[in-house]
Coordinates of C-alpha atoms in Angstrom, one line a residue:
Chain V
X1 CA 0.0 0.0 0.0
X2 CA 1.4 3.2 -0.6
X3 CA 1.6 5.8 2.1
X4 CA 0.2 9.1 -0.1
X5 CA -2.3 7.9 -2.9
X6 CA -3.6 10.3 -5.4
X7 CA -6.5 9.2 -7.6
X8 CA -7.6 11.0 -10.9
X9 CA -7.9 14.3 -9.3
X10 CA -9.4 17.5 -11.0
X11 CA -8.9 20.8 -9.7
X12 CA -10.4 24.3 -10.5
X13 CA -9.5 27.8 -10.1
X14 CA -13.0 29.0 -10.6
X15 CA -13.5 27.9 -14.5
X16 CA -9.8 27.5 -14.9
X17 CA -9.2 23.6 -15.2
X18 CA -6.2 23.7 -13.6
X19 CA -4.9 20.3 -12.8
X20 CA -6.5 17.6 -14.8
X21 CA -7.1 13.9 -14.1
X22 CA -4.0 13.5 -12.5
X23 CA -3.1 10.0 -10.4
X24 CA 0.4 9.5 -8.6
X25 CA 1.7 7.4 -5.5
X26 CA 4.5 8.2 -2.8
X27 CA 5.4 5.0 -1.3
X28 CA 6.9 4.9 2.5
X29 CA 10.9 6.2 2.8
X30 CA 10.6 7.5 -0.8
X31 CA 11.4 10.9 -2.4
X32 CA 9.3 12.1 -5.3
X33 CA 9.4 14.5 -7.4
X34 CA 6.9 16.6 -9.4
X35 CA 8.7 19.0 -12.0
X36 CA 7.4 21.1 -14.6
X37 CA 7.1 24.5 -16.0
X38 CA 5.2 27.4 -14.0
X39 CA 1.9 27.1 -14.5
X40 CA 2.0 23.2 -15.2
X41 CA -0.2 22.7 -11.9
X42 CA 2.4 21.4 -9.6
X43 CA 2.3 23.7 -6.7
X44 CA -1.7 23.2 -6.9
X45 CA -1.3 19.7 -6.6
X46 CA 0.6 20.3 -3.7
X47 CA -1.7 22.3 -1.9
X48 CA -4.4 20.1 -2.5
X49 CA -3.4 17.3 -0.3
X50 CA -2.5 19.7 1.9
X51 CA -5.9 20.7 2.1
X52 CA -5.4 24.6 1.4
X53 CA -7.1 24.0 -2.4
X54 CA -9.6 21.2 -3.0
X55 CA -10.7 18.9 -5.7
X56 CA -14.0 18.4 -7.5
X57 CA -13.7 15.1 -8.2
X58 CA -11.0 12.1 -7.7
X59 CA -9.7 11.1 -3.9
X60 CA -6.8 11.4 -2.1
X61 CA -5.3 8.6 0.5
X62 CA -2.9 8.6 3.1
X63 CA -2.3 5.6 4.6
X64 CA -5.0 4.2 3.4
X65 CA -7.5 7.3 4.5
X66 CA -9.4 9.2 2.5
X67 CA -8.1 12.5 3.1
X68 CA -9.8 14.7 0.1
X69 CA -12.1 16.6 2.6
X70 CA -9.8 17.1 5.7
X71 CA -8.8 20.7 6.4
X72 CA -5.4 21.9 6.9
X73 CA -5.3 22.9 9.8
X74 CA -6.1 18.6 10.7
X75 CA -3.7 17.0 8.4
X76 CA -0.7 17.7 11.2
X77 CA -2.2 15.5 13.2
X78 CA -2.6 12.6 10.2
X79 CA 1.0 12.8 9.9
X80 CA 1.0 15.5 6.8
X81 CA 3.5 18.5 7.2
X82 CA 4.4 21.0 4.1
X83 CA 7.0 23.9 3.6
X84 CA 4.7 26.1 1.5
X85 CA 6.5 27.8 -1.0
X86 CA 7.7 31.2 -0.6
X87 CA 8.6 29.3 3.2
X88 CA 6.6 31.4 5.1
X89 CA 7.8 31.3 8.8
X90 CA 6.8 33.4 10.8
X91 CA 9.0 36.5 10.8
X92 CA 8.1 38.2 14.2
X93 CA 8.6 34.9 16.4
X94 CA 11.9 34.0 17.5
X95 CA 13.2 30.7 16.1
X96 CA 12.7 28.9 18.6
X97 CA 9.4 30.3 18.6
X98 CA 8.6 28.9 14.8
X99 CA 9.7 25.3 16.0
X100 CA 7.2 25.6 19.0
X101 CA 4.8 26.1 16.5
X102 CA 5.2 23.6 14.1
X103 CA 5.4 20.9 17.3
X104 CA 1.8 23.3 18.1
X105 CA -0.1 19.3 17.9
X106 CA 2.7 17.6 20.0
X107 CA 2.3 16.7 23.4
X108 CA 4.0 19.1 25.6
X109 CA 6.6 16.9 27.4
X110 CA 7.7 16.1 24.1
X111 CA 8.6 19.4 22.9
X112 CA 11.9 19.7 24.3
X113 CA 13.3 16.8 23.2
X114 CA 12.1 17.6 19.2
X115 CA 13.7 20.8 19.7
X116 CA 17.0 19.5 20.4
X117 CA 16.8 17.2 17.4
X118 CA 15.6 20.2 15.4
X119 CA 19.2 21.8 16.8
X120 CA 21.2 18.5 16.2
X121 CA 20.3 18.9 12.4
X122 CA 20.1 22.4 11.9
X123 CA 23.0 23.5 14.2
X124 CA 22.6 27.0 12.6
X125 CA 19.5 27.5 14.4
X126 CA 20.3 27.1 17.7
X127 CA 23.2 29.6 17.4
X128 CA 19.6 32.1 16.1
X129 CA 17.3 30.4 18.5
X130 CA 16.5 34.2 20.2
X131 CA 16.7 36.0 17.1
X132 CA 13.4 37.1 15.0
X133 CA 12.8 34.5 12.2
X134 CA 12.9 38.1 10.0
X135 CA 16.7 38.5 10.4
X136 CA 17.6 35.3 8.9
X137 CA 18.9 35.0 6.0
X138 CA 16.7 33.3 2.8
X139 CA 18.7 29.8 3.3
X140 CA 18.5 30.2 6.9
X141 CA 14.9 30.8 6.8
X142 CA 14.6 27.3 4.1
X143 CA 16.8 25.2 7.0
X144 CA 14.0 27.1 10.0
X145 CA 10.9 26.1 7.9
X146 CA 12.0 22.2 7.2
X147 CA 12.9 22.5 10.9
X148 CA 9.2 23.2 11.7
X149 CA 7.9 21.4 9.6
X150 CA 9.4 18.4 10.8
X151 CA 9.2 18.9 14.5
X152 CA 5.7 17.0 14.1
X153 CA 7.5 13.7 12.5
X154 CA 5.4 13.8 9.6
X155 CA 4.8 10.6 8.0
X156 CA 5.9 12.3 4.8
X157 CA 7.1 15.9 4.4
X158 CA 6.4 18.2 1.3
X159 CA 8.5 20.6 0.0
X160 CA 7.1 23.3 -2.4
X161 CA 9.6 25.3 -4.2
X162 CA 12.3 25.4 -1.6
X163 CA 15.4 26.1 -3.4
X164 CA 13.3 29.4 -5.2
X165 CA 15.1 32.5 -4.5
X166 CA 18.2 31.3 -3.0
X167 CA 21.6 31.3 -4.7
X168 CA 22.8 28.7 -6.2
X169 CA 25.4 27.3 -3.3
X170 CA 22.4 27.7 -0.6
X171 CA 20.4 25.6 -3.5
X172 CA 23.0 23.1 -2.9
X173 CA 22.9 23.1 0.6
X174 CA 18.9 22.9 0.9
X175 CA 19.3 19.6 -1.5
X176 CA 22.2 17.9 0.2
X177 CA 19.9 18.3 3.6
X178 CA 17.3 16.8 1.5
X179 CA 19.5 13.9 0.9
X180 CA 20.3 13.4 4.2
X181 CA 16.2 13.7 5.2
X182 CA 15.9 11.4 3.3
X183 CA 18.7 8.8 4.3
X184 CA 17.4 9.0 7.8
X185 CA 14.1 7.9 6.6
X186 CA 12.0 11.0 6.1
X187 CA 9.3 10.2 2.9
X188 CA 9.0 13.3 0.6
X189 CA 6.9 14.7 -2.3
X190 CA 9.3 18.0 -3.3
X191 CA 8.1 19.9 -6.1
X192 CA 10.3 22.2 -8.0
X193 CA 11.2 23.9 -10.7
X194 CA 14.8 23.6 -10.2
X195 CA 14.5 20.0 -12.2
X196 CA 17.9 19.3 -12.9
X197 CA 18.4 19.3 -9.1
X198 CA 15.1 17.7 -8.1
X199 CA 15.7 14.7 -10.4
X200 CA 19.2 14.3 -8.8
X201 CA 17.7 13.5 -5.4
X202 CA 14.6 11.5 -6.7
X203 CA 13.4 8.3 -6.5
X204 CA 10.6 8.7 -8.7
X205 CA 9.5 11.8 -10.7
X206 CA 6.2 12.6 -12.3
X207 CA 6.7 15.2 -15.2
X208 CA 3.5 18.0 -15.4
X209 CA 2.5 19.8 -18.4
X210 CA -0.5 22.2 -18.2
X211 CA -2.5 19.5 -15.6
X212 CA -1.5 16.6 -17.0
X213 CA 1.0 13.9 -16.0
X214 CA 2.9 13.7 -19.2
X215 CA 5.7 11.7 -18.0
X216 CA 7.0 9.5 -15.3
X217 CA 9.7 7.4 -14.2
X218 CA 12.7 7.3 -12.1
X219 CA 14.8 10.4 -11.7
X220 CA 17.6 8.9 -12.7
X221 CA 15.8 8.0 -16.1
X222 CA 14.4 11.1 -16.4
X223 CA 17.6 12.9 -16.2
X224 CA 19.0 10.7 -18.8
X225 CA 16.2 11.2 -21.2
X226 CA 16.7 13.5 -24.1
X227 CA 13.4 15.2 -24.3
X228 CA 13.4 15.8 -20.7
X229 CA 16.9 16.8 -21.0
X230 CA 15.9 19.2 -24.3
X231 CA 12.7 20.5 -22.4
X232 CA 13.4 21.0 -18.8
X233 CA 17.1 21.0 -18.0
X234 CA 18.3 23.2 -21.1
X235 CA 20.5 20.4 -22.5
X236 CA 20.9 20.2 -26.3
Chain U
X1 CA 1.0 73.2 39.6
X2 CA -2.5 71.9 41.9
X3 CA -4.4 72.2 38.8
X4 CA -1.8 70.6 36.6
X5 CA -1.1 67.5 38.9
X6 CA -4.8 66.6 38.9
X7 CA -5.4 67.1 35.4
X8 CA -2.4 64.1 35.1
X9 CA -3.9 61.9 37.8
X10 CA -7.2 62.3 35.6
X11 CA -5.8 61.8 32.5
X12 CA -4.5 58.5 33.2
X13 CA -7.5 57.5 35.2
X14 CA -9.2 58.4 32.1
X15 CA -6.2 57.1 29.6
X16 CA -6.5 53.6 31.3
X17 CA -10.0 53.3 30.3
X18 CA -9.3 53.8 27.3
X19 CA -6.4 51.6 27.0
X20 CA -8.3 48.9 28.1
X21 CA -11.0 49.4 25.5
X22 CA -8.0 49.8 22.7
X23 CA -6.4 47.1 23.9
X24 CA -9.4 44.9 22.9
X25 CA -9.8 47.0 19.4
X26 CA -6.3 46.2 18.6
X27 CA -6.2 42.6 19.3
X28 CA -8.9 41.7 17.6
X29 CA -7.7 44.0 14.6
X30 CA -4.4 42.1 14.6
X31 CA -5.5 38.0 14.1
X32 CA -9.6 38.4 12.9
X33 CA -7.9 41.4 10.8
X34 CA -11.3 43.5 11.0
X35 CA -12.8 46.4 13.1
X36 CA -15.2 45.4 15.4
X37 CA -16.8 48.1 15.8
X38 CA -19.5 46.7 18.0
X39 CA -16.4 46.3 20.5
X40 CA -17.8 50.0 22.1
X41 CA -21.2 48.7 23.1
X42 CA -19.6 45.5 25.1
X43 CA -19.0 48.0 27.5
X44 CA -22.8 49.6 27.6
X45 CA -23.7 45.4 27.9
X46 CA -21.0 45.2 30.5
X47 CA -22.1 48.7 33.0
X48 CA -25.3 47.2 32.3
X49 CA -24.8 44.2 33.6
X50 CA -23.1 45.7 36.6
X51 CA -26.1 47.2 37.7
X52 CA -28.1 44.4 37.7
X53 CA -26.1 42.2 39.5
X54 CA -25.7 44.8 42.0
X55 CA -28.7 46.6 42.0
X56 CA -31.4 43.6 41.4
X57 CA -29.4 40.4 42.0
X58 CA -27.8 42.0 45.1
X59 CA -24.0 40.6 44.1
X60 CA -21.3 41.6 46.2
X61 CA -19.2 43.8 44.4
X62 CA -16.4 41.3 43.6
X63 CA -18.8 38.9 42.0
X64 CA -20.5 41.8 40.2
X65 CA -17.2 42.4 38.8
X66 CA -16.7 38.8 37.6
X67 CA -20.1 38.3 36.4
X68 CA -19.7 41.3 34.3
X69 CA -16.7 40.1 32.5
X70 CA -18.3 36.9 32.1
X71 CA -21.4 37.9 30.5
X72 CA -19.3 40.1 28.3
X73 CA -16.6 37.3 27.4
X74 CA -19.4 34.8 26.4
X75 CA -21.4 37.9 24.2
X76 CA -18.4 38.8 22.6
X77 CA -17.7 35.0 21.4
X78 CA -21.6 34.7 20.7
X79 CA -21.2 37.6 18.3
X80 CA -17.9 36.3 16.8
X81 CA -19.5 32.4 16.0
X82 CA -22.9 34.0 14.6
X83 CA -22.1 37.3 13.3
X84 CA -18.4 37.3 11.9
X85 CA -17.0 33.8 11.9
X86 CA -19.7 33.2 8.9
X87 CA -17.9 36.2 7.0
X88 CA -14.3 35.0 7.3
X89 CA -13.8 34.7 3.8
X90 CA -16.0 38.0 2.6
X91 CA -14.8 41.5 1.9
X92 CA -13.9 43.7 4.6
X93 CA -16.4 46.3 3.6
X94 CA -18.7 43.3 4.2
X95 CA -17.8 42.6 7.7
X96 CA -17.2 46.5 8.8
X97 CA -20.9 46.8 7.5
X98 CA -22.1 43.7 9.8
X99 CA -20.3 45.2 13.5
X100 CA -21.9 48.5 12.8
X101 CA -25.0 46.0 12.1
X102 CA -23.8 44.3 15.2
X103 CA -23.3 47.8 17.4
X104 CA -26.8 49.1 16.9
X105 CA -28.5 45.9 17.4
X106 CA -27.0 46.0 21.0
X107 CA -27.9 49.6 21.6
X108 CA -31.5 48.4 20.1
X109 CA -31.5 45.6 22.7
X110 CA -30.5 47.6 25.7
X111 CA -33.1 49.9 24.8
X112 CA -35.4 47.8 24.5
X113 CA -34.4 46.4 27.7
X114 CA -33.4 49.0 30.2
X115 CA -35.1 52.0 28.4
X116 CA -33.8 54.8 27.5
X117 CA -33.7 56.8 30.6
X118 CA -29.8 57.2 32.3
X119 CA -29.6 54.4 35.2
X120 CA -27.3 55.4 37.8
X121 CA -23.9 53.1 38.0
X122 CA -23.5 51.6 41.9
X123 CA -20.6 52.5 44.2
X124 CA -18.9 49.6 44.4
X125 CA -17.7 50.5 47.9
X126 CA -15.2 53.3 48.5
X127 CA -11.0 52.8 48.4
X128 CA -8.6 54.8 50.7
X129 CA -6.9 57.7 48.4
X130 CA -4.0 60.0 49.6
X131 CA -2.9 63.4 49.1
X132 CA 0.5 64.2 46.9
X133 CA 1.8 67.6 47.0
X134 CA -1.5 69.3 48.4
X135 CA -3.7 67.0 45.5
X136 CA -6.3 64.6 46.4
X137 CA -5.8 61.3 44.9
X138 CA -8.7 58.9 45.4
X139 CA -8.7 55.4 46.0
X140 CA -10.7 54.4 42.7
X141 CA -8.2 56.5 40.4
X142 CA -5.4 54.2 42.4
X143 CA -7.7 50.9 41.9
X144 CA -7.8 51.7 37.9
X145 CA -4.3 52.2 37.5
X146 CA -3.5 49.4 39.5
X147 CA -5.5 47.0 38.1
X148 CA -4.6 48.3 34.6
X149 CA -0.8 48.2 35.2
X150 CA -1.3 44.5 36.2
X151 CA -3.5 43.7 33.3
X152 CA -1.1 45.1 30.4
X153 CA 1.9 43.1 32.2
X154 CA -0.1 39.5 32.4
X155 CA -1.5 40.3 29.0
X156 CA 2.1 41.1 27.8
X157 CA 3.3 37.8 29.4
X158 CA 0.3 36.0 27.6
X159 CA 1.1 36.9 24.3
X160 CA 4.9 36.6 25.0
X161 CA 5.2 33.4 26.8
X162 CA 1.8 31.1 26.4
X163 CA 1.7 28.7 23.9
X164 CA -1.8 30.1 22.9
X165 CA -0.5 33.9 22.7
X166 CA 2.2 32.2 20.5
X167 CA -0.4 30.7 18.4
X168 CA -2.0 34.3 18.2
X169 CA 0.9 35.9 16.7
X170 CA 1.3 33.4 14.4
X171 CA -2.3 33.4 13.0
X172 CA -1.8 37.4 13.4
X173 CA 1.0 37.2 10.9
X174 CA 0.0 34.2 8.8
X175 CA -3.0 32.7 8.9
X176 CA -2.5 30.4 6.0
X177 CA 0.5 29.1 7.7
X178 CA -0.2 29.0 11.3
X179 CA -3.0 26.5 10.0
X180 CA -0.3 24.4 8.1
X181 CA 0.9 24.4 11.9
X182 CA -2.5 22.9 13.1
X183 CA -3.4 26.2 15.3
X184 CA -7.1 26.5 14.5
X185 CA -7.6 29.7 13.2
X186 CA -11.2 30.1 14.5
X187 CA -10.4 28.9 18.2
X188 CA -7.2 31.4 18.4
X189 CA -9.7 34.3 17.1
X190 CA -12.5 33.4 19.5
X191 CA -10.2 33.3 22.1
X192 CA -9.4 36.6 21.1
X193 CA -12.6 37.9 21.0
X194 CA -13.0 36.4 24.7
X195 CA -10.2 38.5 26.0
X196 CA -10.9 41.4 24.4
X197 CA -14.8 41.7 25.6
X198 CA -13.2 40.8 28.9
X199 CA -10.7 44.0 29.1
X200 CA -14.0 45.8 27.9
X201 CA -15.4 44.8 31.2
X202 CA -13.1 45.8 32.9
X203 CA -13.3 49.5 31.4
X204 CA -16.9 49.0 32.1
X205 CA -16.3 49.1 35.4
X206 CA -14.2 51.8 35.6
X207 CA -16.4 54.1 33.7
X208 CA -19.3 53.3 35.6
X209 CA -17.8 53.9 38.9
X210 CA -16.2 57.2 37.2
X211 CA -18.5 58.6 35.0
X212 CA -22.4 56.7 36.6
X213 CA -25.1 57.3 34.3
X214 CA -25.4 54.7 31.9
X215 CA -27.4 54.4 29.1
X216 CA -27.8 52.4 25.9
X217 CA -25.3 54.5 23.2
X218 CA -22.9 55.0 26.7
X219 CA -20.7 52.8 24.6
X220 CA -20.4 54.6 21.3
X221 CA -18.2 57.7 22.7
X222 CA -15.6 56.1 24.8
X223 CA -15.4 53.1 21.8
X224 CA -14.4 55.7 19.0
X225 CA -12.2 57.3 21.5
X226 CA -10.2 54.3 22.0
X227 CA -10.7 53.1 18.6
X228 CA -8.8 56.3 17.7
X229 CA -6.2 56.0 20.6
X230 CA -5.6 51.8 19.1
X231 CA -4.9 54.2 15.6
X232 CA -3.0 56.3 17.5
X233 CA -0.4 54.0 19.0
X234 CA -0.6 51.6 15.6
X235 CA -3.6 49.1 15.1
X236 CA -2.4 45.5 16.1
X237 CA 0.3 46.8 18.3
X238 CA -1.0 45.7 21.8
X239 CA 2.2 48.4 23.9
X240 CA 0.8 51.1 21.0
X241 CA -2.6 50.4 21.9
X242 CA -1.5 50.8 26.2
X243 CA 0.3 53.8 25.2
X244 CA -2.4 55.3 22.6
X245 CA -5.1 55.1 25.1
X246 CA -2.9 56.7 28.0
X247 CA -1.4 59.7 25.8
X248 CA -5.4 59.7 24.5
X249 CA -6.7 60.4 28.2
X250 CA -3.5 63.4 28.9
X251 CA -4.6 65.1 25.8
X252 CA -8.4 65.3 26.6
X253 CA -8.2 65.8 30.1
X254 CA -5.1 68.3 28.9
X255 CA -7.6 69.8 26.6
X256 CA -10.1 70.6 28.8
X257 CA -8.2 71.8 31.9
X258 CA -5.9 74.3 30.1
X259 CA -7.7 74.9 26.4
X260 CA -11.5 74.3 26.3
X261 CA -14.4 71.9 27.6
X262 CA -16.4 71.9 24.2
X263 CA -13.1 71.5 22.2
X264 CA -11.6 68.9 23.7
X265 CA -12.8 66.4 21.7
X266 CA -11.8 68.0 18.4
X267 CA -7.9 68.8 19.9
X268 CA -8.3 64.7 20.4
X269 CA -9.3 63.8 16.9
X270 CA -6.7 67.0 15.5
X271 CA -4.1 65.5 17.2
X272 CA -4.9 62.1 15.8
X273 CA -4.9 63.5 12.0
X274 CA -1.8 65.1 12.7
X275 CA 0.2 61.7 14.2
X276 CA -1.3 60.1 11.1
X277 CA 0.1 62.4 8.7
X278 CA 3.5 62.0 10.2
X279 CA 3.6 58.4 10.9
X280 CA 0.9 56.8 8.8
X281 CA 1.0 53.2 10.7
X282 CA 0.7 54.8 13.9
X283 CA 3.1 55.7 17.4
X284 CA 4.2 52.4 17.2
X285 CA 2.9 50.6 14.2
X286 CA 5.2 48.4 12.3
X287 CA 5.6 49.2 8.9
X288 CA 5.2 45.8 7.0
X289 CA 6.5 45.4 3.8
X290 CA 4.2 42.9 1.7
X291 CA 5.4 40.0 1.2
X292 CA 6.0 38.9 -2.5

């Protein structure tokens, strides 16, 4: 059984037919990918099982739950947490602050010690645990909002965007703690546009193209492929 | 100087009513993001109820007090669930439209209720004052401070330290995201509206005891007043509200000792227009810059 189950899903921005019949499985300890150009429907997947867009027809399991119809503000709790694009911590709370938050549905005692794994991998952000969440820096702010998001031990994490805006060695960085997420047994569904790097950390990829699923496979085929090269990675 | 030091001691007797009120304006403004502009009247509901409990149910002072806050806590979450929560996703306009809806359907009700003739606010017992420097201070302008002093610091704390006043700012500052979190964005702003009616009963206490004669628009004045003095220090700023409602109460009571009785309400607005023009987001509004 896979752990996140999307089946023939249709979703509308009022008479816009945004994303179109599209199916796709994450199985546990996996990273997928979805890649595409903007406007191919990838970051509206993405907030559709997250519950902050819905679908008017086609169903969406996690573990085996229906989860179409569950708000955001409950998936937490189902084991769902996402780094919405653009990051979006919250810049007036301290750091330590932002991880408090995103451990909001943990039980108290437990707080503490998810902190202090939240400062074993991100040793950055204990040196900034006072400081505002608006004086970090972009790639700081990237490592803070992973940190929160996965100081609820989320069954599987999504990423939207999160290499967008940062330079190109912080893009590295985000990816290689990506990697290492995901060696320590984190399941992820990144979407990106960077697809060159997203295909590099992939399992599986799912190519998007104005709502549909055009193409799929493994990211290492997919970064072999010549049309994918030709059409998303700039390659001859 | 005689004149001078009591016009102080009044002004913040007068400027900790209205910070009280603000404080509620502000909060609300900050994580519902709208102006409830019914929040005036919860203080006609809450003299109101004040004299009833005193005056018919016969309720030592104390439990007056506490009744008062309660009845006002639990109106102002009724009139979040039925009147506002519905609108969460409408206009603005939409829900400005509905608390102005909201504020004369409770001056409507008291009326209908209490009548419209002035009722007479209770004593609610008489506090030892002292004399500074020749000046009289009386107990109750010592009890308001007081007790407003210690509300601004526990409410600071709250919003500092709690997990729920945590949760506030975050829905204040991102809803979307604070719901990513799991924080229920309806609890955290019925909570809010809790508190808020609360620090309005507060207030209502005060001005009863200060000013006595209630009736059903009592609310209207002192709620622009401290809707201008939540402007004044920057909307959504709980220290600007604390400090626009103090600064609010010097000026008027300024205004009227040294300047003029009838014009003391325009110097308050004037000076309002001209803190605006200067520093559009308020005393001590942040200036956000929208996000891209």
């Amino acid at each position: 059984m896979s752990l996140l189950k999307a089946e023939s899903i249709h979703v509308y921005y009022g008479n816009i037919h945004a994303v179109k019949d599209l199916s796709f499985h994450v199985d546990e300890g996996e990273i997928v990918t979805l890649i595409g150009a903007n406007g191919a429907g990838k970051s509206t997947t993405l907030n559709t099982i997250a519950g902050l867009l819905h679908c008017r027809s086609g169903q969406i399991l996690f573990r085996g739950e229906d989860i179409t119809h569950v708000p955001a503000g409950k998936l937490v709790r189902k084991g769902l947490a996402m780094v919405p694009e653009g990051r979006r911590i919250f810049l007036q709370l301290s750091v330590e602050e932002n991880l408090q938050m995103g451990a909001y549905c943990v039980d108290r005692r437990e707080v503490e010690t998810r902190l202090e794994e939240a400062y074993a991998l991100f040793p950055r952000l204990k040196e900034r645990r006072r400081q505002d969440g608006g004086t970090l820096s972009g790639g700081e702010q990237q490592m803070l909002a992973m940190a929160r998001a996965l100081m609820s031990h989320p069954g599987l994490l999504m990423l939207d965007e999160p290499s967008m805006g940062l330079a190109p060695i912080l893009v590295e960085q985000i990816f290689d703690m990506i990697r290492d997420l995901h060696q320590k047994g984190t399941t992820i569904l990144l979407v990106e546009q960077n697809a060159q790097a997203a295909l590099s950390v992939a399992d599986r990829a799912y190519v998007l193209e104005t709502g549909r699923i055009v193409t799929d496979g493994s990211g290492q085929a997919l970064l072999e492929s010549p049309e994918i090269r030709s059409a998303y990675l700039g390659g001859e | 100087m005689t004149i001078f030091l009591r016009t102080l001691i009044s002004g913040l007797n007068l400027g900790s009513i209205y910070a009280l009120i603000a404080l509620g304006y502000s909060m609300v403004y900050g994580i519902a993001k709208m102006l409830n502009f019914a929040h005036g009247d919860i203080i006609m509901i809450g003299a109101y109820t004040g004299i009833v409990a005193v005056m018919t149910m016969n309720f030592p002072p104390l439990i007056a007090i506490l009744t008062s806050i309660l009845v006002c806590s639990l109106l102002g979450m009724l009139i979040e669930t039925l009147a506002y929560k519905p609108l969460r996703q409408a206009p603005s306009l939409s829900v400005l439209i509905t608390a102005i809806g909201v504020s004369y359907l409770l001056q409507n009700l008291a009326l209908l209720i209490f009548g419209s003739e002035q009722k007479a606010y209770p004593t609610l017992g008489a506090f030892p004052g002292f004399t500074v420097l020749g000046v009289k201070v009386d107990g109750m302008t010592v009890l308001t401070l007081t007790v407003t002093a210690v509300i601004m610091i526990g409410l600071t704390l709250f919003i500092n330290l709690s997990r729920m006043g945590k949760a506030m700012r975050a829905v204040s500052e991102d809803r979307g995201a604070a719901e990513l979190m799991g924080i229920s964005v309806n609890r955290t702003i019925l909570i809010t509206f809790a508190i808020g009616s609360a620090l309005a009963a507060v207030a209502s206490t005060f001005y009863g005891m200060t000013y006595v004669y209630i009736k059903p628009t009592t609310g209207s004045m002192p709620g622009i007043k401290a809707f201008t003095a939540a402007v004044f220090g920057g909307i959504g700023s709980l220290p600007g509200a604390m400090l626009g409602g103090i600064l609010l109460g010097l000026i008027e009571q300024f205004a009227k000792a040294y300047i003029s009785t009838l014009w003391s309400d325009a110097i308050v607005f004037g000076v309002l227009v001209l803190v605006l023009i200067v520093r559009p987001s308020g005393l001590l509004g942040k200036k956000r810059a929208e996000k891209v």
